[in-house]
PDB file of C-alpha atoms in Angstrom:
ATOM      1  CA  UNK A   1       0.000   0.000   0.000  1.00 43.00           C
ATOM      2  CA  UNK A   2       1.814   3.484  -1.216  1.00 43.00           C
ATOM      3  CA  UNK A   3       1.229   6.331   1.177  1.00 47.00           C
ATOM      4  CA  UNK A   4       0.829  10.039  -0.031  1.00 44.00           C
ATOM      5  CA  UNK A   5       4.398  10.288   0.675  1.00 54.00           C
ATOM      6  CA  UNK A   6       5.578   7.678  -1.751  1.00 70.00           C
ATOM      7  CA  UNK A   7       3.909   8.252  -4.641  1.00 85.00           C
ATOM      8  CA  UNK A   8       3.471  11.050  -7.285  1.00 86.00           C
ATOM      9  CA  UNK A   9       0.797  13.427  -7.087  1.00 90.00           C
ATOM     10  CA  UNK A  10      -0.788  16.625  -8.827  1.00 93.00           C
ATOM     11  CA  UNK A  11       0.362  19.911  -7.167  1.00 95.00           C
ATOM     12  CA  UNK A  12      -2.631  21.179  -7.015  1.00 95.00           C
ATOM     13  CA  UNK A  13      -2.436  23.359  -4.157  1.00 94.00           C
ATOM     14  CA  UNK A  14       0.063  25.410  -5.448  1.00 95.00           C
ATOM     15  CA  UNK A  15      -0.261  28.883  -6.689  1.00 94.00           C
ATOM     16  CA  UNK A  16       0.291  29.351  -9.983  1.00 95.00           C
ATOM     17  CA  UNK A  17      -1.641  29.566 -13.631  1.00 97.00           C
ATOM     18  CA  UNK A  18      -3.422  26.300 -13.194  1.00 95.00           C
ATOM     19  CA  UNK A  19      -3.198  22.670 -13.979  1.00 97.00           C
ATOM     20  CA  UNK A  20      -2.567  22.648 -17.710  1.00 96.00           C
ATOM     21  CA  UNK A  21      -1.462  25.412 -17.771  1.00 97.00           C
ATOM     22  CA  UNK A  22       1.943  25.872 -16.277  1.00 98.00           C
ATOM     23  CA  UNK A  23       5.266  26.631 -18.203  1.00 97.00           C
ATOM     24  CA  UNK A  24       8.944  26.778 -17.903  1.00 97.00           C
ATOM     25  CA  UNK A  25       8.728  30.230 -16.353  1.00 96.00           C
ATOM     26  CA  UNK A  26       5.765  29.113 -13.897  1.00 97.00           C
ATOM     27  CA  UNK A  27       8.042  26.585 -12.688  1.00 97.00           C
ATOM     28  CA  UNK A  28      11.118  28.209 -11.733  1.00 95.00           C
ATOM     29  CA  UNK A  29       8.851  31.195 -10.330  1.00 96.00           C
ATOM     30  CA  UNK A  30       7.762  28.564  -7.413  1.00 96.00           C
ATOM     31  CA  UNK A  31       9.442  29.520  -3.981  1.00 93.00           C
ATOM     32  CA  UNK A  32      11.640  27.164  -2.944  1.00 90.00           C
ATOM     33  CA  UNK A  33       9.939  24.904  -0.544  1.00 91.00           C
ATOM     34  CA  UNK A  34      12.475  22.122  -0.285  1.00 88.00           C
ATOM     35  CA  UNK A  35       9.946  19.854  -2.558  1.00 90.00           C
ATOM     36  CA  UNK A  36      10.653  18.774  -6.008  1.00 91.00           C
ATOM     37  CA  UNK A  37       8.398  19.407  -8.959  1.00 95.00           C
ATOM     38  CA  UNK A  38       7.973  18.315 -12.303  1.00 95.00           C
ATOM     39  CA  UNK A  39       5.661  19.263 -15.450  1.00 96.00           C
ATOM     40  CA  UNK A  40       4.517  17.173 -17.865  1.00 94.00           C
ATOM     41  CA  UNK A  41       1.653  18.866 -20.433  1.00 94.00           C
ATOM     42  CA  UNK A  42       0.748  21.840 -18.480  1.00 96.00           C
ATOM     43  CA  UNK A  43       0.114  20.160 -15.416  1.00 95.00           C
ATOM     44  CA  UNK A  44       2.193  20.528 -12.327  1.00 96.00           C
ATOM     45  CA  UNK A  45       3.501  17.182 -10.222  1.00 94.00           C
ATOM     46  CA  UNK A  46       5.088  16.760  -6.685  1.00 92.00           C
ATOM     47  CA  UNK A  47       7.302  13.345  -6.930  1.00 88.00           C
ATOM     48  CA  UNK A  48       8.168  11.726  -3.704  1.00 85.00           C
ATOM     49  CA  UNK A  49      11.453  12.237  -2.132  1.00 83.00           C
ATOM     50  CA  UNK A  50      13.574   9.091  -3.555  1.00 85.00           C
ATOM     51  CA  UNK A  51      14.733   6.392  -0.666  1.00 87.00           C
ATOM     52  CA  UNK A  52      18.250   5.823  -0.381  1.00 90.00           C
ATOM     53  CA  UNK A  53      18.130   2.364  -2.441  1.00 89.00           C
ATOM     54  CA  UNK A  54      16.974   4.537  -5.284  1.00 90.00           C
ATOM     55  CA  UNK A  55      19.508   6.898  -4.859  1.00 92.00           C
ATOM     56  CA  UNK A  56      22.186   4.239  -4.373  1.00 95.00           C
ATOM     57  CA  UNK A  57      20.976   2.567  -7.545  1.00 96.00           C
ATOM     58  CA  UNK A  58      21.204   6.245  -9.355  1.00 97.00           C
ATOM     59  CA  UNK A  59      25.048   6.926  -7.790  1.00 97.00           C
ATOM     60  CA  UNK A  60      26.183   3.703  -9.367  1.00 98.00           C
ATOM     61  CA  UNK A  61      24.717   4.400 -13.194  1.00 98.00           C
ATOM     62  CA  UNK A  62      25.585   7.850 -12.861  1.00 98.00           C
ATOM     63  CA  UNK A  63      29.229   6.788 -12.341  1.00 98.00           C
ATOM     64  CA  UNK A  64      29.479   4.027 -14.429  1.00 98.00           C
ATOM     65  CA  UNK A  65      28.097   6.201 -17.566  1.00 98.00           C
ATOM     66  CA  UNK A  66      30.213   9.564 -16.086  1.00 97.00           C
ATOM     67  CA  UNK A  67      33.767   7.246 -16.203  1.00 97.00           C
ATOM     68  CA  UNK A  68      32.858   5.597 -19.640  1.00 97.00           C
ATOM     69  CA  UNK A  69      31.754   8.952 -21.372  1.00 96.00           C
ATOM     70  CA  UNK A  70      35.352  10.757 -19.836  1.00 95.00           C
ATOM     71  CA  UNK A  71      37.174   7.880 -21.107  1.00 95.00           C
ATOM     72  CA  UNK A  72      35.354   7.774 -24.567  1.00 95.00           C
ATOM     73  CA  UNK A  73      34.925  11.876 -24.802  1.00 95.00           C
ATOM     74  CA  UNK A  74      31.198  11.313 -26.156  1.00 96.00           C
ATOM     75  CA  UNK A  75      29.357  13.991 -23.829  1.00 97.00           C
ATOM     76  CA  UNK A  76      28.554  14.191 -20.406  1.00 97.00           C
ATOM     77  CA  UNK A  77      26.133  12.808 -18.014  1.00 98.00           C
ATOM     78  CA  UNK A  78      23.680  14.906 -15.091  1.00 98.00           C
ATOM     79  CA  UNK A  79      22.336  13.536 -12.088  1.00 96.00           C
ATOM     80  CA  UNK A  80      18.936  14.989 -10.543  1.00 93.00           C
ATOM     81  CA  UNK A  81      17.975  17.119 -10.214  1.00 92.00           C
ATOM     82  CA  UNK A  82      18.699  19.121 -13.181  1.00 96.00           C
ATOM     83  CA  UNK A  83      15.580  20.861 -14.977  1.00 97.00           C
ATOM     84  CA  UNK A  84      14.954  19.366 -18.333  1.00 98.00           C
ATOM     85  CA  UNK A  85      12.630  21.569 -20.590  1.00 98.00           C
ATOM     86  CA  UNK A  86      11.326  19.034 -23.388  1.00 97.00           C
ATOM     87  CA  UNK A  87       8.674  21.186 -24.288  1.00 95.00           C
ATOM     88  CA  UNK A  88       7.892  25.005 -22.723  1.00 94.00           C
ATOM     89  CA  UNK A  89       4.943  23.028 -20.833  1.00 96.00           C
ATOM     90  CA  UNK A  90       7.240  20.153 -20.003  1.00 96.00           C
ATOM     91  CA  UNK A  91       9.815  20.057 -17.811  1.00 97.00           C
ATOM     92  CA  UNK A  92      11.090  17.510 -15.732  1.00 96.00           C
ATOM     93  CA  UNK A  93      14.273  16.053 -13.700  1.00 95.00           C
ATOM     94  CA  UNK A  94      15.268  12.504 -14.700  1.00 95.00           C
ATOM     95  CA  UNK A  95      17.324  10.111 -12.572  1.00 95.00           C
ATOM     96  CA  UNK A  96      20.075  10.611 -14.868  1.00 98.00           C
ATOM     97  CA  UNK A  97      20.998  11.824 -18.280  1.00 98.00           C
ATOM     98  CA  UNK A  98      22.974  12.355 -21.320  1.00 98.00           C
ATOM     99  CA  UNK A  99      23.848  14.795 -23.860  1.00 98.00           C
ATOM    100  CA  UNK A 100      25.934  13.385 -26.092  1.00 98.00           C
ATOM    101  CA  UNK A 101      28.869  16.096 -27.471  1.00 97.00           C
ATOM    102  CA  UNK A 102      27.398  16.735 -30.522  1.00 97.00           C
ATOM    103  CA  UNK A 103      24.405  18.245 -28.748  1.00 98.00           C
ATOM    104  CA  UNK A 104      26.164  20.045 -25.765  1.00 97.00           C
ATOM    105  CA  UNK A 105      24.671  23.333 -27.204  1.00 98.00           C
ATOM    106  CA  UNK A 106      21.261  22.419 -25.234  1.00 98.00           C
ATOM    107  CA  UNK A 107      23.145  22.521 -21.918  1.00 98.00           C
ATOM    108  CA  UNK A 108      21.928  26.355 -20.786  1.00 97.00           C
ATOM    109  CA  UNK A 109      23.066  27.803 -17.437  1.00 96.00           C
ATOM    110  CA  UNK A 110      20.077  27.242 -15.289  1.00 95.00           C
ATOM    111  CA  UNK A 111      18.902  23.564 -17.393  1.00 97.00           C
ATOM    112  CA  UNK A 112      18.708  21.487 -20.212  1.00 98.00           C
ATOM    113  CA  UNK A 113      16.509  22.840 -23.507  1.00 98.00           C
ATOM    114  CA  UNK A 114      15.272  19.731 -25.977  1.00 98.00           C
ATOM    115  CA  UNK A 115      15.439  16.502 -25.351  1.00 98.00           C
ATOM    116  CA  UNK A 116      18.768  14.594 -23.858  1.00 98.00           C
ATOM    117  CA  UNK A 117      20.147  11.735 -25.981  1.00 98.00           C
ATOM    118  CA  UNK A 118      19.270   9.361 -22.977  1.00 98.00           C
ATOM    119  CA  UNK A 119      17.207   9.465 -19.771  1.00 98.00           C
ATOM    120  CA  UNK A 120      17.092   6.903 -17.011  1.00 97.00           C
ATOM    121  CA  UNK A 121      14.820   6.191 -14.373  1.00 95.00           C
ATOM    122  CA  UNK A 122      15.075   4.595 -11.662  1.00 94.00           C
ATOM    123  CA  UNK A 123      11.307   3.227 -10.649  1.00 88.00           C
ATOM    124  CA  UNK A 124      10.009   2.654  -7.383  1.00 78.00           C
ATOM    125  CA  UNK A 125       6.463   1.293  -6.539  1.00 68.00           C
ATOM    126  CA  UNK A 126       4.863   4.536  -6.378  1.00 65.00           C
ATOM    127  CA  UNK A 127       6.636   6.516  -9.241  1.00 69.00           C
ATOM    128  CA  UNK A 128       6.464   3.592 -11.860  1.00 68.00           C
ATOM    129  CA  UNK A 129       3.025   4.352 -14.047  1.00 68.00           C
ATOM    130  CA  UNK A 130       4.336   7.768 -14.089  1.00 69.00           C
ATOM    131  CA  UNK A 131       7.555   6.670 -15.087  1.00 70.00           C
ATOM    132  CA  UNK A 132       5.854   4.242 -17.801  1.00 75.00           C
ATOM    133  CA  UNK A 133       2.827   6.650 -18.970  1.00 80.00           C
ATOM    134  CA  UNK A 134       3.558  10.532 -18.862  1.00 84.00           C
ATOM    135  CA  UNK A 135       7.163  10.614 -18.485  1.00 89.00           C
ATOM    136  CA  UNK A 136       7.657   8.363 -21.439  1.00 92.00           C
ATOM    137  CA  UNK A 137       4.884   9.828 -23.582  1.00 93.00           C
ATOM    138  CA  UNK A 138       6.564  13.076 -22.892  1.00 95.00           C
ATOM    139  CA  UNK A 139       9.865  11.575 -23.469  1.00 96.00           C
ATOM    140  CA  UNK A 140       8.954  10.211 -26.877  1.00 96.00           C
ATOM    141  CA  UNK A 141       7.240  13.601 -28.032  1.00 96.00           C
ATOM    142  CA  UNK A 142      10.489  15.132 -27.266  1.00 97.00           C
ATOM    143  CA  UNK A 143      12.432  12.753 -29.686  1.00 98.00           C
ATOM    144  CA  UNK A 144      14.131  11.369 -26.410  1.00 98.00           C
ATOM    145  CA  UNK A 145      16.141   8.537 -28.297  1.00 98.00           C
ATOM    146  CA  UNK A 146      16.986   5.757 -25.808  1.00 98.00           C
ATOM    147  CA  UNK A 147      15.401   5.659 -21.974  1.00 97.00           C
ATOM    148  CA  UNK A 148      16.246   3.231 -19.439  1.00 97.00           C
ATOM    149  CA  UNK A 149      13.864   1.986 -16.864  1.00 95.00           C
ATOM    150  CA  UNK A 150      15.757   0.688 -14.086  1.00 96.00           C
ATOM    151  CA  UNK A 151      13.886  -1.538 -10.623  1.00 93.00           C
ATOM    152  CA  UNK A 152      15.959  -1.872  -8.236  1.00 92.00           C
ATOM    153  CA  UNK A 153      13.274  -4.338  -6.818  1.00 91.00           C
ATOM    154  CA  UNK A 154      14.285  -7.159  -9.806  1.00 94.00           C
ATOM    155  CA  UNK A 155      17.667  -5.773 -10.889  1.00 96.00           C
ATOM    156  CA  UNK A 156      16.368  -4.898 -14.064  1.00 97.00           C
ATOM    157  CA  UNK A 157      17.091  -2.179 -17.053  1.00 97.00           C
ATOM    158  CA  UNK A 158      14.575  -2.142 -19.904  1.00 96.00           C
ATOM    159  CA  UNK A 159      15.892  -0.446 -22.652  1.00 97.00           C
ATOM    160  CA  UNK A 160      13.814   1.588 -24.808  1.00 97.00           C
ATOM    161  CA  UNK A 161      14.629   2.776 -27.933  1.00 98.00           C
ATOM    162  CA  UNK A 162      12.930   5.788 -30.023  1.00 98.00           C
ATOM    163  CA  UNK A 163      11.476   4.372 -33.438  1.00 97.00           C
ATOM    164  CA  UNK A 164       8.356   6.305 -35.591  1.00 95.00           C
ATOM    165  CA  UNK A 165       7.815   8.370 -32.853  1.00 94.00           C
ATOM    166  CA  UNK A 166       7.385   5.310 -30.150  1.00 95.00           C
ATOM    167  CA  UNK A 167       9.320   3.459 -27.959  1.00 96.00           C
ATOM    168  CA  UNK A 168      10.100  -0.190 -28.951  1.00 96.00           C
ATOM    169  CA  UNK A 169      11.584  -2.611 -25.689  1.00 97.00           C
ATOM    170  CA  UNK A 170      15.064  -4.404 -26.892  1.00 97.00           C
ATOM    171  CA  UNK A 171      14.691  -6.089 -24.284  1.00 97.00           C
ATOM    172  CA  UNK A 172      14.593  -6.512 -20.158  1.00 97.00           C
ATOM    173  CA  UNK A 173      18.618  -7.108 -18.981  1.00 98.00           C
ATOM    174  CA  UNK A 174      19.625  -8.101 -15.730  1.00 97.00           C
ATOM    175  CA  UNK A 175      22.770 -10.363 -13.912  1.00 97.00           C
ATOM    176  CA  UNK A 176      25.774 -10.022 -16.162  1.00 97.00           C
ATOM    177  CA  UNK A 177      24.059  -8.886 -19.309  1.00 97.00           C
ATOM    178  CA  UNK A 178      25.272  -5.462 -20.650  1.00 97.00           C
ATOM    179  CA  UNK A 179      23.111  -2.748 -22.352  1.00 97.00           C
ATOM    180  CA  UNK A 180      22.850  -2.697 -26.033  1.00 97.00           C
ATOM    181  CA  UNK A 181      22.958   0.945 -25.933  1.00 97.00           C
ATOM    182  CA  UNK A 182      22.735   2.810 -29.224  1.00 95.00           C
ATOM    183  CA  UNK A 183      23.460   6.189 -27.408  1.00 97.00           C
ATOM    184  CA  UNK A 184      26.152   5.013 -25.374  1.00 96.00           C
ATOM    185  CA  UNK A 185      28.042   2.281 -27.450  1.00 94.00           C
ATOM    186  CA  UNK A 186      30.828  -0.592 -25.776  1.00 93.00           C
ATOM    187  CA  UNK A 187      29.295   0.555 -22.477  1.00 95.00           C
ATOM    188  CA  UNK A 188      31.265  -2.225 -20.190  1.00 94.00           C
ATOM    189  CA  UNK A 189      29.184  -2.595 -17.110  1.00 96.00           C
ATOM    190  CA  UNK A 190      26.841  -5.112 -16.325  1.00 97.00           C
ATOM    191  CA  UNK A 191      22.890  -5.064 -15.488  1.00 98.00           C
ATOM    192  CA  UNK A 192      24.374  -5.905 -11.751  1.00 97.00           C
ATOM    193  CA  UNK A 193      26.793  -3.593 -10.849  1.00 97.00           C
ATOM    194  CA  UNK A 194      24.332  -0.950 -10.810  1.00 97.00           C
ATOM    195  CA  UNK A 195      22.717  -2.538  -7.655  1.00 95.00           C
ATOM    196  CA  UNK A 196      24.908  -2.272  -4.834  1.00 82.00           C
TER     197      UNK A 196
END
């Protein structure tokens, strides 16, 4: 059973132009309140504060992917949260991300502007049909082309890649499998040395 705490929830309470209605600039107007918001098609959301086996399982793809793209000089990789404006009415703060060098021009000051060349998420029980419903619809209207759903409950990645405007599954990888990553080629580490 989730608890409000736990799960992801309309902001409704908070003052601003309305649910549907709120923008880039509507979102970084909000005091800071020490809670974490995201927008996805106008409407404002309050994700839970991650546990710390969520943010254990972020640290370790974070620095796997942060030591491969040094070493191969492809682009660099962001850890939430770090404001990611797909859309003027989207904006939201994946688990991770890249931005491969040949895009570093959408890396602004204050966020990322278009879509990142990956996003991963890491899923937890109440975050996971946002995670699979309006964060991915959002991510595949942005031309987002590979995301990585990660549960740290199985020790799984599926890896989703952009085709036609959808995301196609290659697959669900786990134990010493490693990603077939299109973005992030020869990537070295296995499915289990993200879970720690």
């Amino acid at each position: 059973m989730h608890t409000p705490s736990d799960i992801i929830i309309r902001a409704d309470t908070v003052q601003g132009p309305g649910q549907g209605n709120w923008t880039y600039d509507d979102y970084a107007s909000i005091p800071d309140d020490g809670k974490r918001y995201e927008v996805v098609n106008g409407v404002l959301f309050m994700p839970p504060a991650p546990n710390i086996g969520h943010q254990e399982t972020v640290g370790e793809i974070f620095a796997y992917l942060r030591d491969h793209l040094k070493q191969s000089k492809l682009g660099k990789v962001y850890i939430a949260p770090v404001d990611v404006e797909l859309h003027p009415k989207t904006v939201v703060q994946p688990d991770v991300l890249v931005i491969l060098t040949a895009h570093l021009e959408r890396i602004s000051a204050s966020r990322v502007i278009g879509a990142p060349d990956l996003v991963v998420e890491v899923a937890s029980p109440g975050t996971t049909g946002f995670d699979r419903r309006q964060k991915q619809d959002a991510y595949a209207l942005a031309g987002v082309p590979e995301y990585w759903i990660v549960d740290p409950a199985s020790h799984t990645v599926e890896l989703l890649i952009l085709e036609n405007g959808a995301y196609h599954s290659l697959g669900i990888f786990q134990g010493q499998h490693t990603l077939p990553s299109t973005v992030v080629p020869d990537f070295p580490v296995s499915v289990e040395q993200f879970f720690i």
